[in-house]
CSV table of C-alpha atoms in Angstrom, one decimal:
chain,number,residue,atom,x,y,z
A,1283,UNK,CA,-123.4,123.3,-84.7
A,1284,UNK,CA,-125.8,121.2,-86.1
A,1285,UNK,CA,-125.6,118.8,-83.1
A,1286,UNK,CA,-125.9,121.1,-80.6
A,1287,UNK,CA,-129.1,123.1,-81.7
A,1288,UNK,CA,-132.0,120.2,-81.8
A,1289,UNK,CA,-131.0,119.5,-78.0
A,1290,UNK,CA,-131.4,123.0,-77.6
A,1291,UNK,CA,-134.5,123.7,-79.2
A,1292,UNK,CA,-135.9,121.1,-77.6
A,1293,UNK,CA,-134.7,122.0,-74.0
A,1294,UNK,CA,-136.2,125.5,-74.5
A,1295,UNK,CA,-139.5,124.2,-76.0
A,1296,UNK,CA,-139.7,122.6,-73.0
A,1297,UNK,CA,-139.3,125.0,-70.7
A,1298,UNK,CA,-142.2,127.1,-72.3
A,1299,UNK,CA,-144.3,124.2,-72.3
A,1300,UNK,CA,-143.7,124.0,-68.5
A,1301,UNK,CA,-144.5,127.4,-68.5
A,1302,UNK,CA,-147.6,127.3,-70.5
A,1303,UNK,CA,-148.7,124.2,-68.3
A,1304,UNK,CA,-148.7,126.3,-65.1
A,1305,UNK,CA,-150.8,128.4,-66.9
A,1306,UNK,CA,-153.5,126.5,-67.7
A,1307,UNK,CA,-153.3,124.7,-64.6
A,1308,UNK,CA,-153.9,128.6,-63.1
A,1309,UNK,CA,-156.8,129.4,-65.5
A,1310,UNK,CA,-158.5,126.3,-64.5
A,1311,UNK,CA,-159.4,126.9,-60.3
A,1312,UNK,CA,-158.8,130.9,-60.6
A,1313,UNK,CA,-161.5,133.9,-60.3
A,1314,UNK,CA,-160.2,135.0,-64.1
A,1315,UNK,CA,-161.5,132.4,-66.0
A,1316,UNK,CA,-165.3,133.0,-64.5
A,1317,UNK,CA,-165.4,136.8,-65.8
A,1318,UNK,CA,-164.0,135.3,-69.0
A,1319,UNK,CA,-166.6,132.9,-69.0
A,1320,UNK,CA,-169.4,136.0,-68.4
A,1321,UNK,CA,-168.4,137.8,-70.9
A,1322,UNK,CA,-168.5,135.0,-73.4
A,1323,UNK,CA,-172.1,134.2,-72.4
A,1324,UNK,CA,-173.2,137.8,-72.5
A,1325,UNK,CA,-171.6,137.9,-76.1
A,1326,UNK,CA,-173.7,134.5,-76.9
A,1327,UNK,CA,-176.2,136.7,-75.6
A,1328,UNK,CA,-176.8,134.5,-72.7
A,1329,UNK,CA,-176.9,134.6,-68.8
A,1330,UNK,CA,-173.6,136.2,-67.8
A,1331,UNK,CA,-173.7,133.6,-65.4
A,1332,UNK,CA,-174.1,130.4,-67.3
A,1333,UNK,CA,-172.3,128.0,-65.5
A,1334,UNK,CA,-172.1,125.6,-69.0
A,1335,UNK,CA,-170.1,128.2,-70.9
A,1336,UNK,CA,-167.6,128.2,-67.4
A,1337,UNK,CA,-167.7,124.4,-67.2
A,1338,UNK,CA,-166.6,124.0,-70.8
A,1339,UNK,CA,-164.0,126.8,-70.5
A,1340,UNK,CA,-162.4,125.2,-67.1
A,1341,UNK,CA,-162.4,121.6,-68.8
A,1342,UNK,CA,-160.9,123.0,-72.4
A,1343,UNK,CA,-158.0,124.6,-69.9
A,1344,UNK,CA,-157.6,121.4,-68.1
A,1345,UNK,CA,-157.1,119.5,-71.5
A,1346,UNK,CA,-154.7,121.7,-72.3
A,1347,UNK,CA,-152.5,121.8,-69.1
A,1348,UNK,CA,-152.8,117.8,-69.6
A,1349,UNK,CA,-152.0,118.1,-73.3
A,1350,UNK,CA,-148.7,121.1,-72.2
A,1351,UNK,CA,-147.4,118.6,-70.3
A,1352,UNK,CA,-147.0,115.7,-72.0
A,1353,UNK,CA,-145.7,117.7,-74.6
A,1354,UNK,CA,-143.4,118.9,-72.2
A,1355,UNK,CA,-142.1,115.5,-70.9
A,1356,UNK,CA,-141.7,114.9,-74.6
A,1357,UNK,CA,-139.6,117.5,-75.4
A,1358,UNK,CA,-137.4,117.1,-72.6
A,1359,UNK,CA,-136.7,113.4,-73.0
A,1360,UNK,CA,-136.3,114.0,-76.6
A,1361,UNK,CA,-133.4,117.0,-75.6
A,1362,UNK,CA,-131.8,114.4,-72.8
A,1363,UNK,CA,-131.1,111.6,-75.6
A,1364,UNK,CA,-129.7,114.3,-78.3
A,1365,UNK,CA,-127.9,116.4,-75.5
A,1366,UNK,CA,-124.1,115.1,-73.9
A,1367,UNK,CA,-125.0,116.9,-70.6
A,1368,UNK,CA,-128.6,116.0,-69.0
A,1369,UNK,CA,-127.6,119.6,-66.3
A,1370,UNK,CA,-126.9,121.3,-69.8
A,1371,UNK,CA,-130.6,120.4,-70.7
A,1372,UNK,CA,-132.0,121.2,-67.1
A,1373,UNK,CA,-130.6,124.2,-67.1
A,1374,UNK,CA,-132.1,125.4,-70.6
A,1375,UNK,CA,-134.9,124.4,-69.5
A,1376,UNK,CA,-135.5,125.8,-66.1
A,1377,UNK,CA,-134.0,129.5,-67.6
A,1378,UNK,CA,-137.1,129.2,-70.6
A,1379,UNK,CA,-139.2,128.2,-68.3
A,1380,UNK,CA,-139.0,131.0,-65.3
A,1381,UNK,CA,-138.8,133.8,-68.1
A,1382,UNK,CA,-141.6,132.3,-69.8
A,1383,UNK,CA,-144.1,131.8,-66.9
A,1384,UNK,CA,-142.4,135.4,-65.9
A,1385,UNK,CA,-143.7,136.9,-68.6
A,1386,UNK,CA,-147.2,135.0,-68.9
A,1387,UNK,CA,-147.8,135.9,-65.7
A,1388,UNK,CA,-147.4,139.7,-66.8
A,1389,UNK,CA,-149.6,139.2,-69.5
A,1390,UNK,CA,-152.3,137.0,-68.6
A,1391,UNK,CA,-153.0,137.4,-64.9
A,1392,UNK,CA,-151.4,141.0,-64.3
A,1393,UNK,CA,-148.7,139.6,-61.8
A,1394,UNK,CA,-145.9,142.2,-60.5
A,1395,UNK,CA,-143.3,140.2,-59.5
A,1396,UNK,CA,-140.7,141.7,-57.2
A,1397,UNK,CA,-137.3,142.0,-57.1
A,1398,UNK,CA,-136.4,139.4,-55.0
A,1399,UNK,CA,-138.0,136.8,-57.6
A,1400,UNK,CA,-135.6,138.0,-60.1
A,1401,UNK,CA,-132.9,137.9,-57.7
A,1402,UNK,CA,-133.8,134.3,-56.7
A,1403,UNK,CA,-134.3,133.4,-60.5
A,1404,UNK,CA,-131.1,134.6,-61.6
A,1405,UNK,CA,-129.3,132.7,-58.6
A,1406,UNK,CA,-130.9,129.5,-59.8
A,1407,UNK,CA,-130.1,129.8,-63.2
A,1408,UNK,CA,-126.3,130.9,-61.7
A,1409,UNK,CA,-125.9,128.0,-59.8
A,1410,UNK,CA,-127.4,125.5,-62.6
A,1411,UNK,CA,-124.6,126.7,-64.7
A,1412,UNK,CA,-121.9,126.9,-62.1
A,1413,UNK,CA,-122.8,122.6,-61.7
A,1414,UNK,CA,-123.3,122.1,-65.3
A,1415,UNK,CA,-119.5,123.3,-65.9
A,1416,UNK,CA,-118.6,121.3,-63.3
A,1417,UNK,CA,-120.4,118.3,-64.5
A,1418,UNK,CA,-118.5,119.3,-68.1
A,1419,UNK,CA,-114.9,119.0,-66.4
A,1420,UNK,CA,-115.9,115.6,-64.4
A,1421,UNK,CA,-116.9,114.5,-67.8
A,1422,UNK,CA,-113.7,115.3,-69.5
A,1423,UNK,CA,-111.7,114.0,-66.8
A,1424,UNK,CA,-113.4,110.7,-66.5
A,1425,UNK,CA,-112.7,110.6,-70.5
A,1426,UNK,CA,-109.2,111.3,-70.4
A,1427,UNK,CA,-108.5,108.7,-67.4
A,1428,UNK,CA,-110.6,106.6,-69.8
A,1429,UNK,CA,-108.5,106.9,-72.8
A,1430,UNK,CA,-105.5,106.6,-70.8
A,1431,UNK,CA,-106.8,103.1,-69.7
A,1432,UNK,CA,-107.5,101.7,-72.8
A,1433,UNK,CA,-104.2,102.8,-74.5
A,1434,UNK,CA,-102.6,100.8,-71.2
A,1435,UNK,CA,-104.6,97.9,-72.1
A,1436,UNK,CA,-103.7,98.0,-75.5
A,1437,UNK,CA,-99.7,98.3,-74.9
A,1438,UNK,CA,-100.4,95.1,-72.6
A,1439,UNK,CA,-102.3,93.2,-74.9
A,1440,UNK,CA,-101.2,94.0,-78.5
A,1441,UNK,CA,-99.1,91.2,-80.1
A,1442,UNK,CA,-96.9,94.7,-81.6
A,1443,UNK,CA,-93.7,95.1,-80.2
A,1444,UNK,CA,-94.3,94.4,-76.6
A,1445,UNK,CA,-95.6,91.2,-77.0
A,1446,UNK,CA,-92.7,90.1,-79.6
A,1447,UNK,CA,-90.2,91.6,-76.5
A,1448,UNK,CA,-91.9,89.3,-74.3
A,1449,UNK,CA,-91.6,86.3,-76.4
A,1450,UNK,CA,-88.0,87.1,-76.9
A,1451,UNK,CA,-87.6,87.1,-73.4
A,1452,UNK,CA,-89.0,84.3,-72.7
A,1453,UNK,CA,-87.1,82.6,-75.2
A,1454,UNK,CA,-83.7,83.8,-74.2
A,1455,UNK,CA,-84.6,82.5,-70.7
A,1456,UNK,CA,-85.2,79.0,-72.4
A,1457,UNK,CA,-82.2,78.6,-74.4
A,1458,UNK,CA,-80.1,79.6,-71.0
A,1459,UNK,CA,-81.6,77.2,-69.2
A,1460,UNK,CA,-81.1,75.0,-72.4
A,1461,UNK,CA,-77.7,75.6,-72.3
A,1462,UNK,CA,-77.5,74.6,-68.5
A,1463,UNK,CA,-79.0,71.5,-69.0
A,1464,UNK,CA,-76.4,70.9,-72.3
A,1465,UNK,CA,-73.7,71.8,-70.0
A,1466,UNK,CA,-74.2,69.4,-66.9
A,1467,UNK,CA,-75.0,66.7,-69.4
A,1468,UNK,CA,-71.2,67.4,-70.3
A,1469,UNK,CA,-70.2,67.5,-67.4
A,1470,UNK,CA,-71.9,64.0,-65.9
A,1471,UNK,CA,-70.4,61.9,-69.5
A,1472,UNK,CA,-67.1,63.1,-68.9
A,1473,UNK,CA,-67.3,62.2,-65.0
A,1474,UNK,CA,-68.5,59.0,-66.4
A,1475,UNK,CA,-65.8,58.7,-68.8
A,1476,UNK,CA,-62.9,59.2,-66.1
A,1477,UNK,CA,-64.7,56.7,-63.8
A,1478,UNK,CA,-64.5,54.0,-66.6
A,1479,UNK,CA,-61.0,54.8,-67.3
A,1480,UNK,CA,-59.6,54.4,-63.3
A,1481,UNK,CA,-61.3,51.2,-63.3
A,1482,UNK,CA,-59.3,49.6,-66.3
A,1483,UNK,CA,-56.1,51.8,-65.1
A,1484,UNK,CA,-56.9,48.6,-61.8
A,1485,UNK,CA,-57.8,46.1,-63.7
């Protein structure tokens, strides 16, 4: 368990940094952040149309959608190199990060969203998970046919029992074909022998 929940964390952090990124990317080019803007300047007791105060408030959300996503990129590469499964981390990720921006969006800009997102939301996340366990078994399966490989490599190589049977093999062969050569050598000196004894037998 403690392996598994840094990569986790960090996948879900993520995801709401994504979200929050969006969000100041919104707040920077949309109509809300120029009534925001007026009602700051009329509480600095200032021109409700000061376009300083709305230049300063469009370039703080700009930093921070710049500063949200690097964090965000940082986060994620952070969950990929603790995480076995990168579709594990993407799909973390992509679940924080719709329910996130779902619910910023509720908050911030007063979005309704309709049915069909959530329909469309859940099938994502659905078919995220449906390839992430299928990633899972290609992983295990590539393991196995791994191990399975190297124990073959081992029986082949090792110098244990196999390797002694070989050797003993291949010395049996030698002393047979030892034992061939011993044998016409035999064979030839007592040829030679009864050739040497017809000739005196003439003599």
């Amino acid at each position: 368990m403690s392996y598994k929940a840094p990569w986790l964390a960090l996948a879900a952090a993520s995801g709401a940094c994504a979200a929050f990124n969006g969000v100041f990317a919104k707040l920077t080019t949309t109509e809300l952040t120029t009534s925001w803007s007026s009602a700051i300047s009329s509480s600095l007791h200032l021109s409700s149309s000061n376009k300083f105060i709305e230049f300063i408030i469009r370039g703080t959300f700009f930093l921070l959608n710049l500063a949200f996503n690097a964090l965000m990129w940082a986060l994620f590469t952070s969950a990929l190199t603790r995480a076995s499964s990168t579709t594990r981390v993407s799909i973390i990720n992509t679940s924080s990060n719709f329910l996130i921006t779902a619910l910023l969006g509720l908050m911030i800009f007063a979005e309704k969203l309709p049915p069909l997102w959530w329909v469309g939301a859940a099938g994502l996340v659905v078919g995220n998970v449906v390839i992430g366990r299928r990633e899972e078994g290609d992983e295990d399966g590539r393991s196995k046919q791994g191990q399975q490989a190297a124990k073959g490599v081992r029986l082949e190589g090792d110098d244990g029992p196999v390797g002694e049977g070989y050797r003993d093999h291949r010395e049996g062969e030698g002393e047979e074909v030892g034992g061939d050569v011993l044998e016409m050598d035999t064979d030839v000196e007592d040829e030679a022998k009864g050739v040497s004894a017809r000739g005196d037998e003439r003599r």
